[in-house]
GROMACS .gro file of C-alpha atoms in nm:
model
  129
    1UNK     CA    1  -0.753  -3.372 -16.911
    2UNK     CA    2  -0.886  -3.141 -16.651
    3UNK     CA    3  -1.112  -3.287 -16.408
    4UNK     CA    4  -1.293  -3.119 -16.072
    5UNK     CA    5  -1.460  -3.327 -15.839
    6UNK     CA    6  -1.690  -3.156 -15.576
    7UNK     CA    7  -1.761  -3.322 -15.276
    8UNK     CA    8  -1.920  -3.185 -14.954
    9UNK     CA    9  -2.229  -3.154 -15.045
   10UNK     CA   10  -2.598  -3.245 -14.798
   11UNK     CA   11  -2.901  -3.173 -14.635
   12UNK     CA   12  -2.868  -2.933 -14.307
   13UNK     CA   13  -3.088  -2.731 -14.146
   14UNK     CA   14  -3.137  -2.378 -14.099
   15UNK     CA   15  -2.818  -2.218 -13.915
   16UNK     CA   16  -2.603  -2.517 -13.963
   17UNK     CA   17  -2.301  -2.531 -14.206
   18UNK     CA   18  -2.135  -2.738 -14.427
   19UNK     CA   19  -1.831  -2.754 -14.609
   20UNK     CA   20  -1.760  -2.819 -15.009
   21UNK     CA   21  -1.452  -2.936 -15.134
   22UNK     CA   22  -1.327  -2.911 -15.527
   23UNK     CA   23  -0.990  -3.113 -15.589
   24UNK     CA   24  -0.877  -3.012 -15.889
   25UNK     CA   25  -0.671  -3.229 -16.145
   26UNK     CA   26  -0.487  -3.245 -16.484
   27UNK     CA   27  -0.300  -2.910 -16.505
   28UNK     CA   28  -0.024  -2.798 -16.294
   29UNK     CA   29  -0.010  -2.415 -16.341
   30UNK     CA   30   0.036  -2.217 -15.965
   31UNK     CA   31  -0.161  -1.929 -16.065
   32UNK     CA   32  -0.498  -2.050 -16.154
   33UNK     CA   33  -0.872  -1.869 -16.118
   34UNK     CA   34  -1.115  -2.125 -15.904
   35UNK     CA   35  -1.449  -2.061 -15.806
   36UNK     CA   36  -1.791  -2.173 -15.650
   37UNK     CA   37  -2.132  -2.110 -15.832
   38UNK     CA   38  -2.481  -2.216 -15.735
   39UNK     CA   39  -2.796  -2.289 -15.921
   40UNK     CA   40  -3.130  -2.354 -15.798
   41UNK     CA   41  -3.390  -2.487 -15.943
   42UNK     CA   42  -3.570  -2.239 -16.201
   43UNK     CA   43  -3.310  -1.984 -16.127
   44UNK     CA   44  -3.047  -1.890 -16.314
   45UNK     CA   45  -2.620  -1.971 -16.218
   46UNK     CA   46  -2.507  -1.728 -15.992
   47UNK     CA   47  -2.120  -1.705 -15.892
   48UNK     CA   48  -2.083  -1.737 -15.530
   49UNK     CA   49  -1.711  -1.733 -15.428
   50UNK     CA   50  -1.354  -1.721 -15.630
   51UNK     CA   51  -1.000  -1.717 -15.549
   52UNK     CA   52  -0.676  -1.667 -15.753
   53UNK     CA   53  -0.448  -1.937 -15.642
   54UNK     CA   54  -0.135  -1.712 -15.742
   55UNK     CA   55  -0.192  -1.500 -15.424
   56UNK     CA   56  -0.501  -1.610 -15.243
   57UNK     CA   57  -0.686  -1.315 -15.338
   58UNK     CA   58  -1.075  -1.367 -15.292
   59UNK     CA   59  -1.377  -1.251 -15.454
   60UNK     CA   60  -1.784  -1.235 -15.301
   61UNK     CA   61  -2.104  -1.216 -15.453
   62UNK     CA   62  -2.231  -0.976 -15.193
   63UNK     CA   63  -2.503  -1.195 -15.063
   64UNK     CA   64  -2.236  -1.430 -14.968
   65UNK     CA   65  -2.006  -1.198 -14.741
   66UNK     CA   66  -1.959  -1.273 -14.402
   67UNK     CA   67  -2.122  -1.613 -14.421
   68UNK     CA   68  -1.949  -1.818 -14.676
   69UNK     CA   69  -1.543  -1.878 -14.682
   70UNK     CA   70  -1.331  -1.979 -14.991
   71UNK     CA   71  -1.024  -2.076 -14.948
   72UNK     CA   72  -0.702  -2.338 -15.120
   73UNK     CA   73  -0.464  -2.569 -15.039
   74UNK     CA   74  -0.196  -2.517 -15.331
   75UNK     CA   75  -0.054  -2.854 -15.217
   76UNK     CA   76  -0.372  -3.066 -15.256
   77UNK     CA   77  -0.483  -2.851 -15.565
   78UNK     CA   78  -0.833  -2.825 -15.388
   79UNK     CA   79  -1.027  -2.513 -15.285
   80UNK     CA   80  -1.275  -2.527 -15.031
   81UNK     CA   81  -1.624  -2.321 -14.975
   82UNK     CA   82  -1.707  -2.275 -14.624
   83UNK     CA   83  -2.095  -2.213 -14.541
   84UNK     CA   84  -2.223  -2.093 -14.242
   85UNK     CA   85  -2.538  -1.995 -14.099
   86UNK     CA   86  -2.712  -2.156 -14.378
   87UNK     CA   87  -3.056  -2.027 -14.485
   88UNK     CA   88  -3.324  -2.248 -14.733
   89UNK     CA   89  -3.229  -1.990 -14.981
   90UNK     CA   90  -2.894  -2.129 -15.019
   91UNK     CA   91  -3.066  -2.461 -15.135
   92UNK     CA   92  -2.908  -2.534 -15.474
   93UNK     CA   93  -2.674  -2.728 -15.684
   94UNK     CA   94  -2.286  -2.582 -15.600
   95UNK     CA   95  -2.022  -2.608 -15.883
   96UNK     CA   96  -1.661  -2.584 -15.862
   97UNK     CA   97  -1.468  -2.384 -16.171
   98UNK     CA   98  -1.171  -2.343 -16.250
   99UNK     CA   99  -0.956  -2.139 -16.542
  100UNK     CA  100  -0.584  -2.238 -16.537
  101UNK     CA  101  -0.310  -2.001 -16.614
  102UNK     CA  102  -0.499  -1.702 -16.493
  103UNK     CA  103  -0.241  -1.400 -16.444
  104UNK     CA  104  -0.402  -1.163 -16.209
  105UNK     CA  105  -0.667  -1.126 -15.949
  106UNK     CA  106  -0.867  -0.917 -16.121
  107UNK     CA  107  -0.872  -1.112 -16.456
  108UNK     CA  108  -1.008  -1.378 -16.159
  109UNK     CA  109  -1.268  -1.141 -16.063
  110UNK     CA  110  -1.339  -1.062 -16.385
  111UNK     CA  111  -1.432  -1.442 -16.476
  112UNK     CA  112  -1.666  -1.505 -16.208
  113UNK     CA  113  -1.875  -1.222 -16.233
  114UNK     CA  114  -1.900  -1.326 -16.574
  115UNK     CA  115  -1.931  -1.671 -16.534
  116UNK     CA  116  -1.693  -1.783 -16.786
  117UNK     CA  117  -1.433  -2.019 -16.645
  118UNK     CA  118  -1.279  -2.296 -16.873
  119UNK     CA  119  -1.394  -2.619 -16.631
  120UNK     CA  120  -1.650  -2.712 -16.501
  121UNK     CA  121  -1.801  -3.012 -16.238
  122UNK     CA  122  -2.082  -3.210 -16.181
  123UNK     CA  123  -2.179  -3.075 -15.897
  124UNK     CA  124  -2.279  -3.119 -15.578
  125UNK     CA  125  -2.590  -3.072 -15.409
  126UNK     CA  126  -2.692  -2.883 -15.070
  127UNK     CA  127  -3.046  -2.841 -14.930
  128UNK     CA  128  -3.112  -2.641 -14.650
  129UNK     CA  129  -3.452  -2.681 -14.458
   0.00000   0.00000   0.00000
């Protein structure tokens, strides 16, 4: 069965950055749509980052640009989220998704902004003070 395991996850402080990892397992397609969303407490799940493994193609909520990085290593099946210059706003718990046997970039795009990827993981937490 499909599995994503998040890792990465800590406390930093302001203008630090840290970097999550999602290795994904238990499908084997090439063109896949994976993603990062956040939730903090009381708020609601917002997508953060996604990236159509078929081409590399990447997608931004636009609070995110120019400070966070998604990016994949096909060979590992893992995607990672790059954060930088983190802010106590990003303080929440960051998923990994994942939708195999997505055919386009836009179909990607498509299922972040709408938050409906197949797979889901537990987790993992970053805090920011």
């Amino acid at each position: 069965h499909v599995q994503l395991v998040e890792s990465g996850g800590g406390s930093v402080q302001a203008g630090g950055s840290l970097r999550l990892s999602c290795a994904a397992s238990g499908y084997t397609y090439n063109r896949n749509c994976m993603a990062w969303f956040r939730q903090a407490p009381g708020k609601e799940r917002e997508g953060v980052a996604g990236i159509y493994t078929g081409d590399g193609s990447t997608y931004y909520a636009d609070s995110m640009k120019g400070r966070f990085t998604i990016s994949q290593d096909n060979a590992k099946n893992t995607i990672y989220l790059q954060m930088n210059s983190l802010k106590p706003e990003d303080t929440a718990m960051y998923y990994c998704a994942a939708s195999p046997g997505v055919f386009s970039p836009s179909r990607c795009t498509t299922a972040v902004v709408g938050g409906r990827l197949s797979y889901w993981g537990q987790g993992t937490q970053v805090t920011v003070s």
